[in-house]
XYZ file of C-alpha atoms in Angstrom:
686
model
C -6.800 -14.630 8.513
C -6.699 -15.266 4.750
C -3.393 -16.643 3.407
C -2.204 -15.051 0.135
C 2.657 -13.866 1.670
C 22.300 -8.425 6.016
C 23.846 -8.479 2.924
C 23.058 -8.222 -0.754
C 24.409 -10.583 -3.413
C 26.534 -8.502 -5.812
C 25.343 -8.405 -9.432
C 27.056 -10.727 -11.895
C 28.758 -9.163 -14.898
C 26.923 -9.811 -18.162
C 28.894 -10.771 -21.299
C 29.205 -7.950 -23.803
C 27.103 -9.795 -26.361
C 24.188 -9.895 -23.942
C 24.411 -6.310 -22.652
C 21.604 -4.719 -24.763
C 19.092 -7.434 -23.925
C 20.133 -7.511 -20.273
C 19.845 -3.731 -19.956
C 16.406 -3.800 -21.534
C 15.265 -6.553 -19.175
C 16.829 -4.818 -16.184
C 14.953 -1.611 -16.977
C 11.687 -3.493 -17.390
C 12.011 -5.346 -14.096
C 13.192 -2.315 -12.145
C 10.155 -0.389 -13.355
C 7.893 -3.302 -12.447
C 9.342 -3.570 -8.946
C 8.889 0.148 -8.360
C 5.178 -0.242 -9.186
C 4.579 -3.719 -7.831
C 1.665 -2.461 -5.678
C -0.044 -0.807 -8.662
C -3.619 -1.819 -9.582
C -3.989 -5.327 -10.933
C -5.147 -4.244 -14.405
C -1.842 -3.573 -16.206
C -1.556 -1.796 -19.521
C -0.465 -3.709 -22.605
C 3.156 -2.590 -22.185
C 3.082 -3.638 -18.540
C 1.643 -6.970 -19.604
C 4.563 -7.414 -21.985
C 6.996 -6.744 -19.134
C 5.121 -9.265 -16.986
C 5.487 -11.865 -19.746
C 9.174 -11.085 -20.118
C 9.664 -11.529 -16.391
C 7.828 -14.853 -16.328
C 9.807 -16.154 -19.318
C 13.080 -15.316 -17.557
C 12.111 -17.100 -14.365
C 10.038 -20.079 -15.568
C 11.157 -20.824 -19.107
C 8.775 -23.366 -20.576
C 6.699 -23.371 -17.409
C 5.610 -19.854 -18.392
C 2.656 -21.528 -20.084
C 1.286 -22.566 -16.696
C 1.427 -18.996 -15.427
C -0.141 -17.598 -18.622
C -2.947 -20.147 -18.266
C -3.550 -18.997 -14.688
C -3.604 -15.371 -15.821
C -6.105 -16.175 -18.558
C -8.283 -17.905 -15.978
C -8.090 -15.198 -13.283
C -5.725 -12.265 -13.724
C -5.848 -11.004 -10.085
C -4.586 -14.376 -8.835
C -1.726 -14.348 -11.353
C -0.734 -10.794 -10.398
C -0.785 -11.844 -6.740
C 1.536 -14.796 -7.488
C 3.969 -12.502 -9.305
C 4.052 -10.055 -6.382
C 4.646 -12.921 -3.946
C 7.498 -14.263 -6.086
C 9.180 -10.863 -6.303
C 8.728 -10.345 -2.570
C 10.253 -13.745 -1.804
C 13.125 -13.040 -4.197
C 13.967 -9.747 -2.478
C 13.744 -11.374 0.953
C 15.917 -14.305 -0.145
C 18.602 -11.890 -1.318
C 18.752 -10.235 2.109
C 18.946 -13.698 3.733
C 21.780 -14.763 1.392
C 20.080 -18.036 0.520
C 21.930 -20.451 -1.716
C 21.225 -20.153 -5.438
C 19.397 -23.492 -5.579
C 17.141 -22.551 -2.659
C 16.329 -19.190 -4.268
C 15.448 -20.873 -7.557
C 13.053 -23.300 -5.869
C 11.548 -20.514 -3.752
C 10.894 -18.158 -6.690
C 9.409 -20.828 -8.966
C 7.232 -22.185 -6.145
C 5.973 -18.679 -5.327
C 5.044 -18.028 -8.965
C 3.074 -21.285 -9.210
C 1.728 -21.756 -5.664
C -1.838 -20.833 -6.763
C -1.749 -22.528 -10.181
C -4.398 -25.006 -8.999
C -7.033 -22.257 -9.173
C -7.131 -22.981 -12.892
C -9.420 -25.858 -11.906
C -11.833 -23.769 -9.797
C -15.179 -23.049 -11.531
C -15.536 -19.493 -12.822
C -18.766 -18.843 -10.922
C -16.965 -19.629 -7.648
C -13.610 -17.991 -8.370
C -15.193 -14.763 -9.657
C -18.200 -14.605 -7.336
C -18.663 -10.962 -6.189
C -20.348 -11.915 -2.902
C -19.315 -14.059 0.041
C -18.786 -17.755 -0.591
C -21.111 -20.354 0.875
C -19.677 -23.231 2.899
C -19.855 -25.572 -0.093
C -18.177 -23.007 -2.333
C -15.420 -22.439 0.226
C -14.786 -26.191 0.352
C -14.708 -26.272 -3.438
C -12.152 -23.490 -3.726
C -9.910 -25.115 -1.103
C -9.520 -28.089 -3.426
C -7.296 -26.003 -5.670
C -4.198 -27.237 -3.826
C -4.870 -30.788 -4.950
C -5.521 -29.619 -8.492
C -2.252 -27.690 -8.498
C -0.398 -30.740 -7.224
C -1.766 -32.830 -10.099
C -0.842 -30.184 -12.678
C 2.722 -29.820 -11.453
C 3.370 -33.536 -10.968
C 2.661 -34.030 -14.658
C 5.501 -31.720 -15.711
C 7.871 -31.233 -12.753
C 10.493 -33.754 -11.636
C 11.739 -31.820 -8.574
C 10.394 -33.338 -5.365
C 11.676 -30.353 -3.344
C 9.752 -27.867 -5.497
C 6.546 -29.891 -5.273
C 6.876 -30.172 -1.491
C 7.314 -26.409 -1.076
C 4.112 -25.722 -3.022
C 2.171 -28.507 -1.271
C 3.114 -27.296 2.231
C 2.965 -23.522 1.633
C -0.535 -23.546 3.118
C 0.402 -25.513 6.261
C 0.323 -23.861 9.682
C 3.541 -23.771 11.662
C 2.000 -25.333 14.792
C 0.270 -28.074 12.780
C -3.239 -27.040 13.862
C -4.510 -26.896 10.272
C -5.500 -30.403 9.211
C -4.531 -31.914 5.896
C -0.762 -31.410 6.076
C 1.685 -34.059 7.234
C 4.452 -31.750 8.481
C 4.678 -28.807 10.834
C 7.230 -26.628 12.629
C 10.824 -26.763 11.466
C 10.028 -29.908 9.441
C 8.277 -27.665 6.925
C 10.561 -26.624 4.045
C 12.069 -23.167 4.468
C 10.570 -22.081 1.148
C 7.058 -23.117 2.229
C 7.355 -21.132 5.472
C 8.619 -18.054 3.604
C 5.880 -18.205 0.942
C 3.203 -18.486 3.653
C 4.366 -15.195 5.200
C 4.775 -13.198 1.968
C 1.525 -14.695 0.616
C -0.411 -13.503 3.665
C 1.236 -10.067 3.715
C 0.418 -9.442 0.047
C -3.207 -10.531 0.517
C -3.650 -8.263 3.545
C -2.148 -5.168 1.893
C -4.133 -5.393 -1.363
C -7.819 -4.622 -1.892
C -10.436 -7.345 -2.044
C -14.092 -7.033 -2.976
C -15.059 -7.401 0.716
C -12.540 -5.020 2.264
C -9.872 -2.451 1.652
C -6.244 -3.502 1.956
C -4.590 -2.950 5.330
C -1.696 -0.571 5.888
C 1.756 -2.096 6.147
C 1.785 -1.526 9.935
C -1.489 -3.379 10.478
C -0.395 -6.226 8.230
C 2.904 -6.523 10.106
C 1.002 -6.557 13.392
C -1.203 -9.374 12.101
C 1.887 -11.380 11.135
C 3.284 -11.004 14.643
C -0.079 -11.934 16.141
C -0.073 -15.193 14.172
C 3.616 -15.919 14.748
C 4.040 -19.294 16.404
C 0.652 -20.580 15.251
C 0.275 -19.956 11.529
C 3.775 -18.656 10.820
C 7.355 -19.389 11.841
C 8.077 -16.698 14.498
C 11.747 -16.347 13.580
C 10.922 -15.867 9.910
C 8.207 -13.331 10.786
C 10.811 -11.301 12.661
C 13.231 -11.634 9.737
C 10.622 -10.605 7.155
C 9.476 -7.575 9.142
C 13.078 -6.455 9.560
C 13.471 -6.906 5.804
C 10.421 -4.683 5.208
C 11.702 -2.078 7.645
C 15.109 -1.967 5.948
C 13.632 -2.039 2.415
C 15.653 0.374 0.313
C 15.252 1.862 -3.149
C 18.448 0.088 -4.254
C 16.928 -3.320 -3.452
C 15.050 -3.293 -6.767
C 18.348 -3.297 -8.634
C 19.565 -6.277 -6.619
C 16.425 -8.260 -7.396
C 16.702 -7.255 -11.048
C 20.339 -8.351 -11.085
C 19.436 -11.741 -9.683
C 16.471 -12.398 -12.005
C 17.897 -11.000 -15.209
C 21.670 -11.232 -14.998
C 22.180 -14.397 -12.985
C 19.426 -16.522 -14.552
C 20.267 -18.214 -17.852
C 17.958 -20.239 -20.138
C 19.584 -23.526 -19.138
C 19.087 -22.758 -15.455
C 15.531 -21.450 -15.855
C 14.574 -24.530 -17.875
C 16.396 -27.073 -15.721
C 13.023 -28.520 -14.722
C 11.221 -27.898 -18.002
C 11.647 -28.189 -21.752
C 12.753 -24.922 -23.370
C 10.160 -23.045 -25.390
C 10.355 -19.708 -27.099
C 6.725 -18.648 -27.176
C 6.521 -14.977 -26.250
C 3.181 -13.199 -26.320
C 2.982 -10.127 -28.485
C 1.243 -6.991 -27.291
C 0.262 -3.945 -29.259
C 0.921 -0.521 -27.831
C -2.134 1.497 -26.942
C -3.053 4.059 -29.545
C -3.394 7.760 -28.823
C -7.179 7.380 -29.032
C -7.087 4.754 -26.289
C -5.207 7.162 -24.026
C -7.801 9.881 -24.645
C -10.623 7.470 -23.862
C -8.954 6.258 -20.664
C -8.295 9.814 -19.465
C -11.913 10.745 -20.181
C -13.263 7.755 -18.253
C -11.088 8.408 -15.200
C -11.982 12.136 -15.149
C -15.763 11.682 -15.367
C -17.946 12.456 -12.362
C -20.337 9.633 -13.324
C -19.576 6.048 -12.434
C -18.730 3.911 -15.478
C -18.750 0.104 -15.485
C -17.846 -2.022 -18.522
C -18.756 -5.714 -18.717
C -18.044 -8.173 -21.511
C -20.524 -10.531 -23.138
C -20.149 -13.034 -20.278
C -20.953 -10.276 -17.724
C -17.366 -10.136 -16.454
C -16.300 -6.667 -15.230
C -13.484 -5.241 -17.371
C -13.497 -1.567 -16.273
C -14.532 0.278 -13.102
C -13.634 3.964 -13.078
C -12.745 6.176 -10.124
C -16.191 7.774 -9.953
C -17.687 4.294 -9.507
C -15.196 3.720 -6.676
C -16.188 7.014 -5.073
C -19.909 6.335 -5.392
C -19.939 2.727 -4.155
C -16.842 2.551 -1.951
C -15.618 -0.517 -3.891
C -12.148 -0.295 -5.451
C -11.505 -1.328 -9.038
C -8.811 -3.805 -8.016
C -11.322 -5.806 -5.982
C -13.934 -6.201 -8.758
C -12.029 -6.414 -12.047
C -12.369 -9.817 -13.728
C -15.270 -10.712 -11.411
C -18.782 -11.554 -12.504
C -21.198 -8.616 -12.538
C -24.279 -8.814 -10.336
C -26.716 -6.116 -9.129
C -26.060 -7.334 -5.579
C -22.449 -6.168 -5.881
C -23.587 -2.556 -5.378
C -26.935 -3.490 -3.764
C -28.924 -2.086 -6.678
C -32.608 -1.432 -5.834
C -35.476 -0.548 -8.177
C -37.949 2.345 -8.123
C -39.945 0.615 -5.371
C -36.817 0.153 -3.238
C -36.843 -3.605 -3.816
C -33.547 -5.411 -4.501
C -32.918 -6.116 -8.188
C -32.161 -9.774 -8.864
C -29.833 -11.175 -11.512
C -32.880 -12.179 -13.561
C -34.130 -8.559 -13.625
C -30.729 -6.911 -14.085
C -31.124 -3.943 -16.472
C -27.542 -4.292 -17.723
C -28.036 -7.955 -18.616
C -31.330 -7.088 -20.327
C -29.617 -4.384 -22.397
C -26.902 -6.811 -23.547
C -29.432 -9.500 -24.441
C -31.873 -7.165 -26.228
C -29.332 -4.693 -27.693
C -31.604 -1.880 -26.437
C -30.360 0.842 -24.102
C -32.387 2.170 -21.181
C -32.504 4.757 -18.384
C -33.998 4.216 -14.914
C -33.945 5.961 -11.531
C -32.504 3.388 -9.121
C -30.687 3.430 -5.792
C -27.329 2.004 -4.751
C -25.651 1.525 -1.412
C -23.087 4.323 -1.107
C -19.825 4.129 0.801
C -21.397 5.572 3.968
C -23.955 2.747 4.051
C -26.905 4.914 2.995
C -29.117 4.565 -0.074
C -28.178 6.996 -2.843
C -30.491 7.673 -5.809
C -28.787 7.329 -9.189
C -29.805 7.722 -12.803
C -28.663 4.372 -14.209
C -28.170 4.288 -17.976
C -27.455 0.912 -19.578
C -25.924 0.811 -23.063
C -25.294 -2.383 -25.044
C -22.067 -2.660 -27.026
C -22.384 -4.567 -30.280
C -20.550 -4.627 -33.584
C -21.432 -5.139 -37.250
C -23.864 -7.943 -37.792
C -25.198 -7.649 -34.241
C -22.199 -9.298 -32.557
C -22.549 -8.555 -28.836
C -19.373 -7.533 -27.030
C -20.871 -6.497 -23.680
C -22.454 -3.453 -22.090
C -21.854 -0.188 -20.254
C -23.470 0.996 -17.023
C -23.439 4.744 -16.275
C -24.291 5.808 -12.715
C -25.101 9.494 -12.189
C -25.533 10.689 -8.597
C -29.043 12.130 -8.529
C -29.021 13.220 -4.874
C -28.900 16.854 -3.818
C -26.024 16.074 -1.440
C -22.681 17.287 -2.768
C -19.952 14.690 -2.484
C -16.965 15.194 -0.249
C -14.637 15.415 -3.239
C -16.744 18.125 -4.883
C -16.813 20.220 -1.687
C -13.055 19.939 -1.372
C -12.631 20.833 -5.048
C -14.657 24.028 -4.598
C -12.355 24.983 -1.723
C -9.367 24.339 -3.962
C -10.725 26.562 -6.756
C -11.148 29.477 -4.308
C -7.732 28.949 -2.741
C -5.156 31.693 -2.552
C -1.965 30.943 -4.422
C 1.737 31.023 -3.683
C 3.066 33.695 -6.081
C 6.132 31.675 -7.120
C 4.737 28.171 -7.624
C 1.003 28.897 -8.136
C -0.003 26.212 -5.651
C -1.900 26.967 -2.442
C 0.018 29.100 0.022
C 0.623 28.502 3.739
C -2.467 30.387 4.840
C -4.738 28.403 2.543
C -3.091 25.190 3.671
C -3.885 25.997 7.317
C -7.523 26.709 6.483
C -8.113 23.664 4.278
C -6.149 21.371 6.603
C -8.427 22.351 9.476
C -11.508 21.892 7.277
C -10.307 18.468 6.120
C -9.805 17.253 9.675
C -13.254 18.294 10.891
C -15.003 17.032 7.747
C -13.272 13.656 7.623
C -13.736 13.041 11.344
C -17.426 13.885 10.962
C -18.083 11.509 8.063
C -15.622 8.838 9.193
C -13.486 8.753 6.039
C -9.675 8.421 5.980
C -7.543 11.486 5.317
C -3.774 11.460 4.756
C -1.125 14.176 4.665
C 2.095 14.010 2.637
C 4.926 16.453 3.327
C 7.953 16.544 1.023
C 11.221 18.403 0.818
C 13.682 18.742 -2.077
C 16.962 17.117 -1.058
C 20.070 19.346 -0.846
C 18.166 22.361 -2.181
C 20.672 24.812 -0.702
C 23.340 23.400 -3.005
C 21.011 24.047 -5.964
C 20.820 27.745 -5.064
C 24.553 27.922 -4.352
C 25.539 26.159 -7.597
C 22.989 27.390 -10.143
C 21.771 30.635 -8.569
C 18.512 31.634 -6.929
C 16.749 32.236 -10.257
C 17.322 28.634 -11.280
C 16.437 27.552 -7.771
C 13.069 29.289 -8.147
C 12.559 27.579 -11.504
C 13.343 24.223 -9.887
C 10.660 24.934 -7.280
C 8.154 25.749 -10.024
C 8.932 22.532 -11.907
C 8.749 20.528 -8.687
C 5.334 21.973 -7.822
C 4.046 21.225 -11.345
C 5.002 17.566 -10.943
C 3.147 17.456 -7.636
C 0.052 19.006 -9.237
C 0.050 16.481 -12.077
C -0.173 13.697 -9.461
C -2.958 15.469 -7.547
C -6.476 14.015 -7.737
C -9.660 16.032 -7.878
C -10.377 17.038 -4.272
C -6.748 16.993 -3.119
C -4.709 20.085 -2.291
C -1.046 20.858 -2.986
C 0.455 23.727 -0.986
C 3.834 25.298 -0.459
C 4.553 24.991 3.237
C 7.682 27.111 3.236
C 10.983 27.273 1.369
C 11.469 24.005 -0.529
C 8.833 22.140 1.527
C 5.465 21.207 0.035
C 2.455 19.412 1.449
C -0.270 17.382 -0.231
C -3.643 16.870 1.462
C -5.174 13.594 0.272
C -8.954 13.515 0.764
C -10.611 10.147 1.314
C -7.249 8.375 1.215
C -5.804 5.935 3.749
C -2.134 5.796 4.732
C -1.340 2.746 2.596
C -2.638 4.445 -0.559
C -0.973 7.753 0.352
C 2.379 6.021 0.900
C 2.046 4.292 -2.459
C 1.282 7.636 -4.127
C 4.199 9.349 -2.382
C 6.615 6.662 -3.535
C 5.296 6.941 -7.089
C 5.846 10.730 -7.025
C 9.311 10.225 -5.542
C 10.205 7.853 -8.371
C 8.917 10.255 -11.055
C 10.902 13.168 -9.605
C 14.085 11.102 -9.376
C 13.797 10.089 -13.045
C 12.780 13.470 -14.553
C 15.611 15.749 -15.783
C 15.219 19.396 -14.701
C 16.227 22.173 -17.087
C 16.889 24.496 -14.137
C 19.804 22.309 -13.010
C 21.317 21.606 -16.452
C 19.217 18.526 -17.138
C 20.071 16.785 -13.892
C 17.506 15.002 -11.747
C 16.472 16.183 -8.310
C 15.435 13.910 -5.458
C 12.971 14.490 -2.649
C 12.146 12.971 0.728
C 8.577 12.307 1.878
C 6.783 11.928 5.205
C 3.276 10.434 5.273
C 0.661 10.146 8.008
C -3.085 9.551 8.342
C -5.694 11.304 10.464
C -6.197 9.551 13.799
C -8.852 9.946 16.459
C -8.109 12.987 18.610
C -5.778 14.594 16.066
C -5.526 18.361 15.701
C -3.974 20.349 12.891
C -0.687 20.553 14.808
C -0.429 16.918 15.928
C -1.077 15.539 12.459
C 1.334 17.974 10.808
C 4.047 17.307 13.383
C 3.715 13.549 12.890
C 4.187 13.954 9.140
C 7.115 16.295 9.762
C 8.748 13.689 12.015
C 8.354 11.146 9.226
C 10.044 13.582 6.817
C 12.869 14.091 9.302
C 13.353 10.302 9.523
C 13.453 10.085 5.726
C 16.231 12.692 5.720
C 18.095 10.895 8.494
C 17.926 7.570 6.644
C 19.638 8.893 3.552
C 17.032 10.991 1.660
C 15.170 10.065 -1.553
C 12.727 7.834 0.302
C 9.254 7.707 1.863
C 8.631 7.204 5.589
C 5.156 6.826 7.093
C 4.173 7.306 10.733
C 0.850 6.249 12.233
C -1.360 3.285 11.436
C -4.607 5.010 10.525
C -7.784 5.849 12.341
C -9.580 2.559 13.048
C -6.982 0.003 13.972
C -8.362 -3.260 15.283
C -4.959 -4.972 15.112
C -2.302 -4.150 17.722
C 0.828 -2.668 16.231
C 3.937 -4.674 17.066
C 6.595 -2.580 18.767
C 10.162 -3.690 19.498
C 11.362 -3.803 23.087
C 12.339 -0.298 24.308
C 16.031 0.397 24.526
C 15.886 3.537 26.654
C 16.202 3.612 30.466
C 12.420 4.009 30.814
C 9.897 1.354 29.760
C 6.464 2.746 28.822
C 3.100 1.016 28.994
C -0.401 2.314 28.382
C -2.278 3.387 31.485
C -5.986 3.740 32.217
C -8.502 5.415 29.962
C -7.248 8.872 29.069
C -9.179 12.075 29.735
C -10.009 14.210 26.752
C -7.504 16.967 27.583
C -4.532 14.995 28.886
C -2.229 12.094 28.167
C -1.843 9.739 31.116
C 0.733 6.954 31.100
C 2.589 4.731 33.537
C 6.367 4.537 33.547
C 8.494 1.812 35.110
C 12.232 2.043 35.657
C 14.531 -0.149 37.779
C 16.137 2.794 39.629
C 15.383 4.560 42.926
C 13.310 7.747 43.154
C 16.410 9.865 43.718
C 17.836 8.830 40.346
C 14.544 9.662 38.610
C 14.594 13.121 40.185
C 18.160 13.708 38.977
C 17.194 12.607 35.468
C 14.261 15.029 35.467
C 16.542 17.907 36.473
C 18.632 17.245 33.376
C 15.476 17.132 31.232
C 14.307 20.444 32.711
C 17.641 22.067 31.916
C 17.757 20.767 28.330
C 14.263 22.049 27.486
C 14.433 25.401 29.307
C 11.539 24.245 31.481
C 10.660 25.140 35.064
C 10.117 22.765 37.983
C 7.309 23.784 40.308
C 7.691 23.330 44.102
C 6.621 19.821 45.126
C 7.208 17.126 47.720
C 9.597 14.161 47.538
C 7.175 11.970 45.585
C 5.719 14.535 43.166
C 7.487 16.364 40.340
C 5.735 19.127 38.369
C 7.373 20.415 35.168
C 6.175 23.276 32.936
C 7.564 23.718 29.399
C 6.622 26.965 27.663
C 6.462 26.388 23.902
C 8.071 29.661 22.685
C 11.196 28.964 24.786
C 11.825 25.462 23.418
C 15.362 25.372 21.886
C 14.813 22.232 19.779
C 12.934 23.751 16.838
C 14.148 22.482 13.454
C 13.105 25.491 11.387
C 11.726 28.986 11.785
C 8.211 27.930 10.768
C 7.880 25.342 13.563
C 5.049 26.023 16.010
C 6.031 24.912 19.541
C 3.447 23.604 22.007
C 3.426 24.144 25.783
C 3.389 21.129 28.115
C 2.437 20.603 31.767
C 3.861 17.384 33.239
C 3.084 16.000 36.691
C 4.880 12.875 37.920
C 3.620 11.006 40.992
C 6.413 8.692 42.138
C 6.088 5.402 44.009
C 8.810 2.944 44.892
C 8.408 -0.821 45.207
C 11.058 -3.325 46.263
C 11.752 -6.197 43.855
C 14.811 -8.135 44.980
C 16.711 -10.003 42.271
C 20.219 -10.419 40.947
C 20.278 -7.111 39.116
C 18.580 -4.422 41.158
C 17.189 -3.719 44.613
C 14.156 -1.663 43.777
C 11.916 -0.290 41.044
C 10.301 3.117 40.728
C 6.830 3.517 39.248
C 5.375 6.849 38.227
């Protein structure tokens, strides 16, 4: 696996003279933390906030981080995410101030040695050779040399040096292992790995949070400290919206220049950024809305833009290729004779060198692994006097096959509408939801469903009237539609509940989108409620093998219910996606029955084994209570067989009138085995 990473400390009161600056910094950091998983190509204003954050934490050492960002921006963004993650975790652990300082600075600079890695290795779009892998591993030594020249803290240096060590000592090259490793090094190793696993790379998509957590547990005791893995996963599970404010309070209210520069010499060199012009916003919107793939490279052939259509065509995300060196092999570009195009024959490189544009019919490897014909247009970009700035590659899908997104979009355009909100109605949702499931299962692409509910909507109607309540629903649906991509569907499920069908979208991306929508809603004043802000709760799930329309919808609805139970104004996801190769860690069951997976399941039934340390007679009594609670019937059977029938329409546990109950047939075959010990005299298996 690639390395990458209960009480809150109350905020400290800021002197009145520092309030404006502190509030400005607090707002900047809170916004950054809310979007910490955003793509690694920040806007200019986001870059300014990044710089402000680094200045607060590192002081004069900010120059080291800026140098790393100039060398390789994705690595710098990764270090910042790891530092913020460690800071939030440290707050929940109530670490001492000195330990937190060392941890946060070490996390920000743990990859600074990559400044010394050659560009052709660090930005290589393909897999590294053995020699290149050895070369890139030397960055730890380079980082040690850089920091020793300017850092006098032995503890800080040791944390960074040992952050790559394995807990059991099986990785050679490190002199300590186990509990002898500094606490900060063990924490950075976990957050580093988690961040790497949950973010896209050029070779793979990022894992969902559940799969990444499972991988951490799988490596607990070997690569990671098992107790810290448990602590970190509990921290992730209990992560709350208010945690951002606590981290902001620690970084911006409790850190002073003298403290931030205790290891460095103070410097006041802040980078200046210009705000994007209106024309830039138009150009960016145009690029992201185009159906043709657009790739920008600079004069050194480094990729500086990769639009969504290019992602859709090639299956490679922009986050995994930005700042990397362009090569035809990145998208497996073939010529008219179906032969691979080499770097020497690259049409984009030729256009930049000759300042002459061209158009050729080529083929690329599409996301489904097949060859797709494209009309590839290469356009050089040069200024007055012939100064070459780079080039543009346009990829137009020349195949007769309509893309999945275009088929879904045509369904959306023909959709029937909800008369109040003008989004798709319940009937159209049912039809498109069924179509999405069959289509995505057929082509093997991920599909996610988001269900959301306005919090305390009844009080809106009671306080402001039903007319204003209707207007609030219209405004809420408009915000959902503005966050909807081409090919997605927004529908009104009933009352104040809405659903969003996310085509070609895994659960990690859908959860990120849901949280972004939640944040926008919570910060947008609504005229229908006298300028106040509404909040909403979200449930997210992803299509899994064997899912039907009902099972997927019910799983999302359960996630929404959990979000409501946990306090509202939050996002809860259930399910780990369709193709999970990593076992999901589950805590030990606390109920009186312990479940374990049985043999291979038939297509039309769920078969499991249950173990409980009680006699058969107790199990039978328990089942009688279950039958009574669910208005079920118990069929005649012998002493070792129990047959229960639950008719869906008679189930009393429906949460709302629109719920669709499902009938169940349950047959329990009971066996009893004697296991003598200090606690019980027998165990029933069924």
